[in-house]
PDB file of C-alpha atoms in Angstrom:
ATOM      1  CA  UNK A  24       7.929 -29.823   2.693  1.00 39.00           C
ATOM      2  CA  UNK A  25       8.161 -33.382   3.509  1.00 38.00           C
ATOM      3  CA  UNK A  26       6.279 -35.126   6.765  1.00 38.00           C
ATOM      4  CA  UNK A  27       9.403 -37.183   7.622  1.00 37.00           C
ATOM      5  CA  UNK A  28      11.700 -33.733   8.064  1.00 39.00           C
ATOM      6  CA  UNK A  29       8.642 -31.417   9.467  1.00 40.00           C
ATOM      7  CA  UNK A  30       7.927 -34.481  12.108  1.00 46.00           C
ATOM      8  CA  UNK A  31      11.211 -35.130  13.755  1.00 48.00           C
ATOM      9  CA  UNK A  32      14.538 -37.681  12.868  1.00 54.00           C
ATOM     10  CA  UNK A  33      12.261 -40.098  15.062  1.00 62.00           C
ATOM     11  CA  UNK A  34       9.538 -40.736  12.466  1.00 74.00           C
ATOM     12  CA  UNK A  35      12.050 -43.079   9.915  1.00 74.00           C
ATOM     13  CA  UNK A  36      13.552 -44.809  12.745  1.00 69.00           C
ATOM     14  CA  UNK A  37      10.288 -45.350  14.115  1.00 74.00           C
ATOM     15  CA  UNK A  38       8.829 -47.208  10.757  1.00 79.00           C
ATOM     16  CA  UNK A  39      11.574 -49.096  10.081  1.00 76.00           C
ATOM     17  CA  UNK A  40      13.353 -50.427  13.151  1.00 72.00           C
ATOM     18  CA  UNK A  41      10.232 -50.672  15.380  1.00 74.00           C
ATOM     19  CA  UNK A  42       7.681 -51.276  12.865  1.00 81.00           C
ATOM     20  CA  UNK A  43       9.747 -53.272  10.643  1.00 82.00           C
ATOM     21  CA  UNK A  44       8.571 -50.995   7.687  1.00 82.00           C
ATOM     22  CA  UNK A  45      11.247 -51.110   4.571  1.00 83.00           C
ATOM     23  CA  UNK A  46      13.098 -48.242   3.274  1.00 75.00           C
ATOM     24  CA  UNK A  47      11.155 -48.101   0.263  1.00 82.00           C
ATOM     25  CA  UNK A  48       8.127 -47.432   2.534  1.00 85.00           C
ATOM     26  CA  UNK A  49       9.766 -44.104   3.538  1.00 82.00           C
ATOM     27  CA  UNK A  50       9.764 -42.734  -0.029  1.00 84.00           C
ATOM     28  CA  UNK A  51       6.345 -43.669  -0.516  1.00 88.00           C
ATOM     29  CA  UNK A  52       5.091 -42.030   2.094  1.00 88.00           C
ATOM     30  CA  UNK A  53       7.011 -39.055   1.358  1.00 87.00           C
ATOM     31  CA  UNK A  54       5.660 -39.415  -2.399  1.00 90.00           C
ATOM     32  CA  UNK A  55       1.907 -39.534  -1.050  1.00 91.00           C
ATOM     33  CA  UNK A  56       3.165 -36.354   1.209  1.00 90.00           C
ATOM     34  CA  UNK A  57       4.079 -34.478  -2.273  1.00 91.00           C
ATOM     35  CA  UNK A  58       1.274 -35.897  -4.188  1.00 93.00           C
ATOM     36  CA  UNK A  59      -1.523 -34.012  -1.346  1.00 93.00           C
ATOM     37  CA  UNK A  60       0.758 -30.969  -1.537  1.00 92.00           C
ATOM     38  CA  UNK A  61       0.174 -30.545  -5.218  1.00 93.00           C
ATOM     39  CA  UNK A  62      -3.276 -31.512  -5.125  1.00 92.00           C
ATOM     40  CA  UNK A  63      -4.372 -29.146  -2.407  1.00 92.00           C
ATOM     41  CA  UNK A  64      -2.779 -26.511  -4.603  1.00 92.00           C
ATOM     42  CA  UNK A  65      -6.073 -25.050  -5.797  1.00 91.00           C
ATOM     43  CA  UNK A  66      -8.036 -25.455  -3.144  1.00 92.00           C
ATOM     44  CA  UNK A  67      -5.579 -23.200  -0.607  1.00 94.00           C
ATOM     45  CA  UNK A  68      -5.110 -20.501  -3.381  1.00 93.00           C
ATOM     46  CA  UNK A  69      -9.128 -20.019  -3.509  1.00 93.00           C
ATOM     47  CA  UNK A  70      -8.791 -19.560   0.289  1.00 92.00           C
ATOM     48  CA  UNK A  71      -6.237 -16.989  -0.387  1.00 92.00           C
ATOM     49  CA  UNK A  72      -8.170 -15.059  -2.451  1.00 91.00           C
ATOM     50  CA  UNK A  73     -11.066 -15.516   0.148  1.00 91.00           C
ATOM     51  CA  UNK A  74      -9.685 -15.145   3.420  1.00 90.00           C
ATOM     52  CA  UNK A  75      -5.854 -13.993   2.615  1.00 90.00           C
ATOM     53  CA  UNK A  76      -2.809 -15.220   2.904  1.00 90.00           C
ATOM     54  CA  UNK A  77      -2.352 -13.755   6.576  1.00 90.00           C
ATOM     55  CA  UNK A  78      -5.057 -15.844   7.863  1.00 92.00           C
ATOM     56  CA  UNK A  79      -4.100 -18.819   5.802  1.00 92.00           C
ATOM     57  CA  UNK A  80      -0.604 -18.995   7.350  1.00 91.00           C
ATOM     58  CA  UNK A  81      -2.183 -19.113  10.805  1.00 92.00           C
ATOM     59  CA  UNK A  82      -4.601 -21.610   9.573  1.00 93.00           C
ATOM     60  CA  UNK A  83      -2.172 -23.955   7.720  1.00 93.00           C
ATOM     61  CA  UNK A  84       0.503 -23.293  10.685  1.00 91.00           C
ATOM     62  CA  UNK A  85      -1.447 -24.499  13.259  1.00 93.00           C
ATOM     63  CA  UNK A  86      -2.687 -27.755  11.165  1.00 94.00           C
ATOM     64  CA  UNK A  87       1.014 -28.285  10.524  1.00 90.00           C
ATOM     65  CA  UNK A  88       1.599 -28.264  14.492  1.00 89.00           C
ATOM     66  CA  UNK A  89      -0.342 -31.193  14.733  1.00 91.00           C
ATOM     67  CA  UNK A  90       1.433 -33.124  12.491  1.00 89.00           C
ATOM     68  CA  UNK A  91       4.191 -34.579  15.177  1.00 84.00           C
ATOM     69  CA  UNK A  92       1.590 -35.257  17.307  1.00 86.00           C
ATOM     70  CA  UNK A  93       0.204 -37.744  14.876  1.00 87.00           C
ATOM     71  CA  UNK A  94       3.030 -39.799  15.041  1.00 84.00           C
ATOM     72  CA  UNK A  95       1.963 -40.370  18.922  1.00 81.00           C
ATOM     73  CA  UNK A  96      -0.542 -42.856  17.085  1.00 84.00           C
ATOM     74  CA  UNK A  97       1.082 -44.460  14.774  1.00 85.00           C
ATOM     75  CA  UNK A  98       1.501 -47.940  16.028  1.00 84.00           C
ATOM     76  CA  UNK A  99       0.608 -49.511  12.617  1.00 85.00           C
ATOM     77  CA  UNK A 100       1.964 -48.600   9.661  1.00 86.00           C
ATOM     78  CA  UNK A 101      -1.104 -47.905   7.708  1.00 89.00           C
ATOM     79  CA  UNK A 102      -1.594 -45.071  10.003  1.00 89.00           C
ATOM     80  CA  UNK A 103       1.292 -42.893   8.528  1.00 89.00           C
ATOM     81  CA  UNK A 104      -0.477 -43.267   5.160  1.00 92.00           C
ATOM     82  CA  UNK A 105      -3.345 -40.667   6.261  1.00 93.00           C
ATOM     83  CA  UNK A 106      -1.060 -38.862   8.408  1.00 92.00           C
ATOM     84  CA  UNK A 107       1.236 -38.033   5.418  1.00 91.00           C
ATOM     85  CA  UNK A 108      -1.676 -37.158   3.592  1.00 94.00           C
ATOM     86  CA  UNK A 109      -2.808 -34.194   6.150  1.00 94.00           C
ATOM     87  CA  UNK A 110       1.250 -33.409   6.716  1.00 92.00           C
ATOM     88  CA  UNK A 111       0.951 -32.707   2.915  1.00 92.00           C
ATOM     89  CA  UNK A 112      -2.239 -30.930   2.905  1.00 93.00           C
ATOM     90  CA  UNK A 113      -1.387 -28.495   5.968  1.00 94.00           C
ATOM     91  CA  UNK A 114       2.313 -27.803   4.319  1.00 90.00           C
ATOM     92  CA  UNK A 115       1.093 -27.398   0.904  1.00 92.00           C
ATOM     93  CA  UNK A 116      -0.908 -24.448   2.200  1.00 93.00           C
ATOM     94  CA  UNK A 117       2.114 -22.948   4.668  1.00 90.00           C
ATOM     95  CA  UNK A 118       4.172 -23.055   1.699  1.00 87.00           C
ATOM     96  CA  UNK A 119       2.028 -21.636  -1.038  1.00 90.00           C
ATOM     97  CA  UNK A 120       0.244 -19.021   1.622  1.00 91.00           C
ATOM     98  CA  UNK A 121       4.205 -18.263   2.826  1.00 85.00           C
ATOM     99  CA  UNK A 122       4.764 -17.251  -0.855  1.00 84.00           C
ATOM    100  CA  UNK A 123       1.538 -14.894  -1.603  1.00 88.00           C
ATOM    101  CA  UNK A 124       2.428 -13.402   1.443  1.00 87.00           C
ATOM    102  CA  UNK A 125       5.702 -12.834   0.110  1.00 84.00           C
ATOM    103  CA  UNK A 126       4.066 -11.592  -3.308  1.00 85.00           C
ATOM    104  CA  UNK A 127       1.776  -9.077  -1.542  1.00 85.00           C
ATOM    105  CA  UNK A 128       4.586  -7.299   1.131  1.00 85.00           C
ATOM    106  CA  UNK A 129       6.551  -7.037  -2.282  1.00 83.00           C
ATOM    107  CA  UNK A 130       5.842  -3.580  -4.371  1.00 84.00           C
ATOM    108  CA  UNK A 131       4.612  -4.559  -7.400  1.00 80.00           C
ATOM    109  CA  UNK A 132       6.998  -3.309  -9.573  1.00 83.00           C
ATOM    110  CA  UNK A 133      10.224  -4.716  -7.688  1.00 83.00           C
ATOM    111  CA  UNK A 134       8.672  -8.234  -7.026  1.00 83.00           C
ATOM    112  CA  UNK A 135      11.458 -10.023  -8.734  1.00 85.00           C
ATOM    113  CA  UNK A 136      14.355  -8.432  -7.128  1.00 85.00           C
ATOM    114  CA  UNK A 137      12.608  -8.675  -3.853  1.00 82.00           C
ATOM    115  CA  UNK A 138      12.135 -12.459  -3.918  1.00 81.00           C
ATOM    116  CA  UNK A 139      15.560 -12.742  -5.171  1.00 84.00           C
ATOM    117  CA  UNK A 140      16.659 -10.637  -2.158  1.00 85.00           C
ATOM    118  CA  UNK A 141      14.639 -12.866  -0.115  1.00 77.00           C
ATOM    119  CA  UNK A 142      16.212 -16.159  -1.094  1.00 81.00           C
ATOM    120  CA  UNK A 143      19.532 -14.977  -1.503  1.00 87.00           C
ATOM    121  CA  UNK A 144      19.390 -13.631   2.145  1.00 84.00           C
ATOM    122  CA  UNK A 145      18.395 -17.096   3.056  1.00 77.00           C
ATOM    123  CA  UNK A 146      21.083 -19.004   1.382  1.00 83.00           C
ATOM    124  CA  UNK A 147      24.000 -16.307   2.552  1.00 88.00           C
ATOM    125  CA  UNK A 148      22.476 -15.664   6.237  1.00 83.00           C
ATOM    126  CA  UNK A 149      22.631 -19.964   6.203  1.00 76.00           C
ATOM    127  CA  UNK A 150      26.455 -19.679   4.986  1.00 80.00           C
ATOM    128  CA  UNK A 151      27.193 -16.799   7.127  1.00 82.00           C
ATOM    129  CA  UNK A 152      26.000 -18.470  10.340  1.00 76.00           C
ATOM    130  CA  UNK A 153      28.223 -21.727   9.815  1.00 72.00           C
ATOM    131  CA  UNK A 154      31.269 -19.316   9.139  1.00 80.00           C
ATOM    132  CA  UNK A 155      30.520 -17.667  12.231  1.00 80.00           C
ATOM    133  CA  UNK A 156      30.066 -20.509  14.398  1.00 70.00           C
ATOM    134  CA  UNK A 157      33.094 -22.181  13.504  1.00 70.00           C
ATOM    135  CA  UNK A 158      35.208 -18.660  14.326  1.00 76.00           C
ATOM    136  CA  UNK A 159      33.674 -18.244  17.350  1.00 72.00           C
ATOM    137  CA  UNK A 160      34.406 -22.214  18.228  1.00 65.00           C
ATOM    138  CA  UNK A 161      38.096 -21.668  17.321  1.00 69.00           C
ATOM    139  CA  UNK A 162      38.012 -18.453  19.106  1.00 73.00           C
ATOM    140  CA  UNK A 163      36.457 -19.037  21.980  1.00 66.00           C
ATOM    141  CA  UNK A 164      37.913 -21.775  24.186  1.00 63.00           C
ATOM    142  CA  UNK A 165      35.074 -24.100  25.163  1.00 59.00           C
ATOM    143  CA  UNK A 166      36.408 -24.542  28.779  1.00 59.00           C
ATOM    144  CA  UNK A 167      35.081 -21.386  29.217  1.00 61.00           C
ATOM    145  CA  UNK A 168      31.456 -22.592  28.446  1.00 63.00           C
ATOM    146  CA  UNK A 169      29.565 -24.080  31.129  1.00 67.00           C
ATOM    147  CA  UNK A 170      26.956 -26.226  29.145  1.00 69.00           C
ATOM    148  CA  UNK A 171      25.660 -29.783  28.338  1.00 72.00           C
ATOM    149  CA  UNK A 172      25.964 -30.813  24.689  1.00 72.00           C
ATOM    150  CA  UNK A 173      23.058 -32.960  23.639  1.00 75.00           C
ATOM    151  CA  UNK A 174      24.321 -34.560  20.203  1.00 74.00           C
ATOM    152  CA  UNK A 175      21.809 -37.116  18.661  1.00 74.00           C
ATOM    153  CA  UNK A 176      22.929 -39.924  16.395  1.00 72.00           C
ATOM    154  CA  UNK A 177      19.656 -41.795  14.855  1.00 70.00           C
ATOM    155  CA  UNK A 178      21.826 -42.604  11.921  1.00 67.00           C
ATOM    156  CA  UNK A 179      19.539 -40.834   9.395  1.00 65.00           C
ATOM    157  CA  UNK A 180      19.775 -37.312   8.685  1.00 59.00           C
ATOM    158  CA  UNK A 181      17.507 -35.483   6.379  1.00 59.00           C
ATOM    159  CA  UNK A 182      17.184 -38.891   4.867  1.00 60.00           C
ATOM    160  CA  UNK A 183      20.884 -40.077   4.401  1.00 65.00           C
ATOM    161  CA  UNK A 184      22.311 -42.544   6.380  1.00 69.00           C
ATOM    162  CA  UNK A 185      25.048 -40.767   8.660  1.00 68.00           C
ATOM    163  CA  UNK A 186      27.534 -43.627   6.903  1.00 69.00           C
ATOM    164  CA  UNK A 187      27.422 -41.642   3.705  1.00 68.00           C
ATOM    165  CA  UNK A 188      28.212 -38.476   4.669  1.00 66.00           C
ATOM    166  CA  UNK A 189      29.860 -38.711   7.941  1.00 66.00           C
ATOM    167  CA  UNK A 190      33.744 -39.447   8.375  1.00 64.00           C
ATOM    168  CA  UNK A 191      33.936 -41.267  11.752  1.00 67.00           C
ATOM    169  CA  UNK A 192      31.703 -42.070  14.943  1.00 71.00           C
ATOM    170  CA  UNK A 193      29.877 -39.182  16.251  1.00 71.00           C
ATOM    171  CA  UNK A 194      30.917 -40.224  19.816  1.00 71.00           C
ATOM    172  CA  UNK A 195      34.626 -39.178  18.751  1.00 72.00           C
ATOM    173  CA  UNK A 196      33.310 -35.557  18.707  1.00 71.00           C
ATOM    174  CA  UNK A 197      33.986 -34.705  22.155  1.00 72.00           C
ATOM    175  CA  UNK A 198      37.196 -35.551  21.959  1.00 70.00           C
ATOM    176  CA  UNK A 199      37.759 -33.159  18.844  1.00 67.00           C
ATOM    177  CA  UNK A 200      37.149 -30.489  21.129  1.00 66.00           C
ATOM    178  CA  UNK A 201      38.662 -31.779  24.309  1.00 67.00           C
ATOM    179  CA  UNK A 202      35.650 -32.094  26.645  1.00 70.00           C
ATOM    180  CA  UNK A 203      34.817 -35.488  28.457  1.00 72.00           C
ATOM    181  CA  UNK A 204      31.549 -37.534  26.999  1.00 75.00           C
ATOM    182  CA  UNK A 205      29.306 -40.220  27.809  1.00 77.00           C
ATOM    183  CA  UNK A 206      27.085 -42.621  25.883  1.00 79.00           C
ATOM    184  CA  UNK A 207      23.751 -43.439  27.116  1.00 79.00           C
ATOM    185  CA  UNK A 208      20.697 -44.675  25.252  1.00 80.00           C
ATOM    186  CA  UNK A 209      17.999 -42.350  24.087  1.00 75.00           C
ATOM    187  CA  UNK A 210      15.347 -44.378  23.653  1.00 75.00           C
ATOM    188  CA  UNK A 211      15.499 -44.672  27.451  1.00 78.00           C
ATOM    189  CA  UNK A 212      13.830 -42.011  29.299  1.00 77.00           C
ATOM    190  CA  UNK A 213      15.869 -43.560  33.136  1.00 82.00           C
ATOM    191  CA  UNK A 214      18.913 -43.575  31.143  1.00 81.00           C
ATOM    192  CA  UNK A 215      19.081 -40.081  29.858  1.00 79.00           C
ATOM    193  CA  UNK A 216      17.844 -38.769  33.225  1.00 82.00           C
ATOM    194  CA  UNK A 217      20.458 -40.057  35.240  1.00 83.00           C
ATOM    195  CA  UNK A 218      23.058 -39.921  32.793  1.00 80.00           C
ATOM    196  CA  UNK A 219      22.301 -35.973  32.418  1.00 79.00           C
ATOM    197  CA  UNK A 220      21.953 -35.849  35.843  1.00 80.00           C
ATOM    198  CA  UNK A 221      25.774 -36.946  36.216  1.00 79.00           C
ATOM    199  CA  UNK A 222      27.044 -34.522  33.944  1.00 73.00           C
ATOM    200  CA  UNK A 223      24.789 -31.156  35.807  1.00 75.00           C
ATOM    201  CA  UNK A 224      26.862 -32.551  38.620  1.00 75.00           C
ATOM    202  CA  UNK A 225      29.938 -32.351  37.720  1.00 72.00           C
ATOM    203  CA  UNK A 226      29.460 -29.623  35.521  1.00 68.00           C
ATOM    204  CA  UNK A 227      28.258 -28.012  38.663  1.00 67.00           C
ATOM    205  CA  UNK A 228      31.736 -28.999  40.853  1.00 67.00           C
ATOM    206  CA  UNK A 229      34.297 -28.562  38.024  1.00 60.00           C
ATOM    207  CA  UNK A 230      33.003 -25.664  35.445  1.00 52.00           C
ATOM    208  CA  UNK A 231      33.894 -28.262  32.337  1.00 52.00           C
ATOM    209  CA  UNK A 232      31.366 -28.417  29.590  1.00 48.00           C
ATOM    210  CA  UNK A 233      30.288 -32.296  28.872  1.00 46.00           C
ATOM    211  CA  UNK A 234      28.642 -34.053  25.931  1.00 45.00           C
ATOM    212  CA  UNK A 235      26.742 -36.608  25.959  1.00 45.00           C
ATOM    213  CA  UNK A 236      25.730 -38.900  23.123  1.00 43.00           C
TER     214      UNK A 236
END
């Protein structure tokens, strides 16, 4: 589990653009990330056998929480460096206490089927939900909806550049579902204020669901 996805889209943009940080920069950190992951191994599974993996996952969990704060502090670059380091510490043990605990609830003698189970529930429940979704979006007019869509373009996702694996500007995807939108910056705290504050407005007069981008 990787610092850069646990901590937020804001954490690449933040290095690069504002920091002036490189793109290779990104994968190292994410390397020294997987490198304290691994190495932390062996010290978490002694604290398993210690302590268990119930208390571990509370322990590990609440390390992990701190992680996005970090980034508060990070006005050098050099800072991520040890930050990455604890992000991979504190995940390493979720992880690895997340699967004794998974090893343990299992009976002993069905422990393969049951961690198949397990991660075949993930993948289909993930596939499921998207097929959902998009019936109940095509069912469902959207008029009907009286909401604010909050869609955030920091032109990374998981990584990728949206230009990669995105067909078209993301402030077209109002449109696609016929519902008026508006731009505003989000790296302005006024700007999204009054620009939500608009759209509550109307939304509050007319009953249309807005985006905004």
């Amino acid at each position: 589990r990787r610092v850069l996805f646990r901590s937020g889209p804001a954490s690449p943009i933040w290095l690069v653009k504002h920091l002036g940080m490189p793109a290779s920069y990104l994968g190292a950190l994410s390397l020294v990330s997987s490198l304290a992951a691994i190495a932390s191994q062996r010290i978490w599974a002694r604290y398993i056998d210690r302590q268990g993996s119930r208390r571990v996952l509370g322990v590990a969990g609440a390390l992990a929480a701190l992680v996005p704060l970090g980034w508060l502090v990070v006005f050098d670059p050099w800072v991520a460096v040890p930050l990455n380091l604890f992000a991979g510490l504190s995940w390493g043990g979720y992880s690895l206490a997340m699967s004794a605990r998974l090893l343990q609830l299992a009976p002993a003698a069905d422990r393969p089927a049951y961690l198949g189970t397990y991660a075949a529930a993930i993948g289909i429940s993930g596939a499921f939900g998207s097929l959902i979704a998009g019936a109940v979006a095509a069912a469902v007019p959207i008029e009907w909806v009286p909401v604010i869509f909050v869609v955030q373009d920091n032109r990374v996702a998981l990584g990728t550049p949206t230009e990669r694996h995105t067909a078209g500007d993301l402030a077209a995807l109002p449109r696609a579902y016929v519902v008026a939108g508006l731009e505003c910056d989000g790296n302005n705290v006024l700007d999204v204020w009054a620009a939500t504050d608009r759209k509550s407005t109307r939304l509050n007069s007319s009953h249309i669901p807005l985006s905004r981008m």
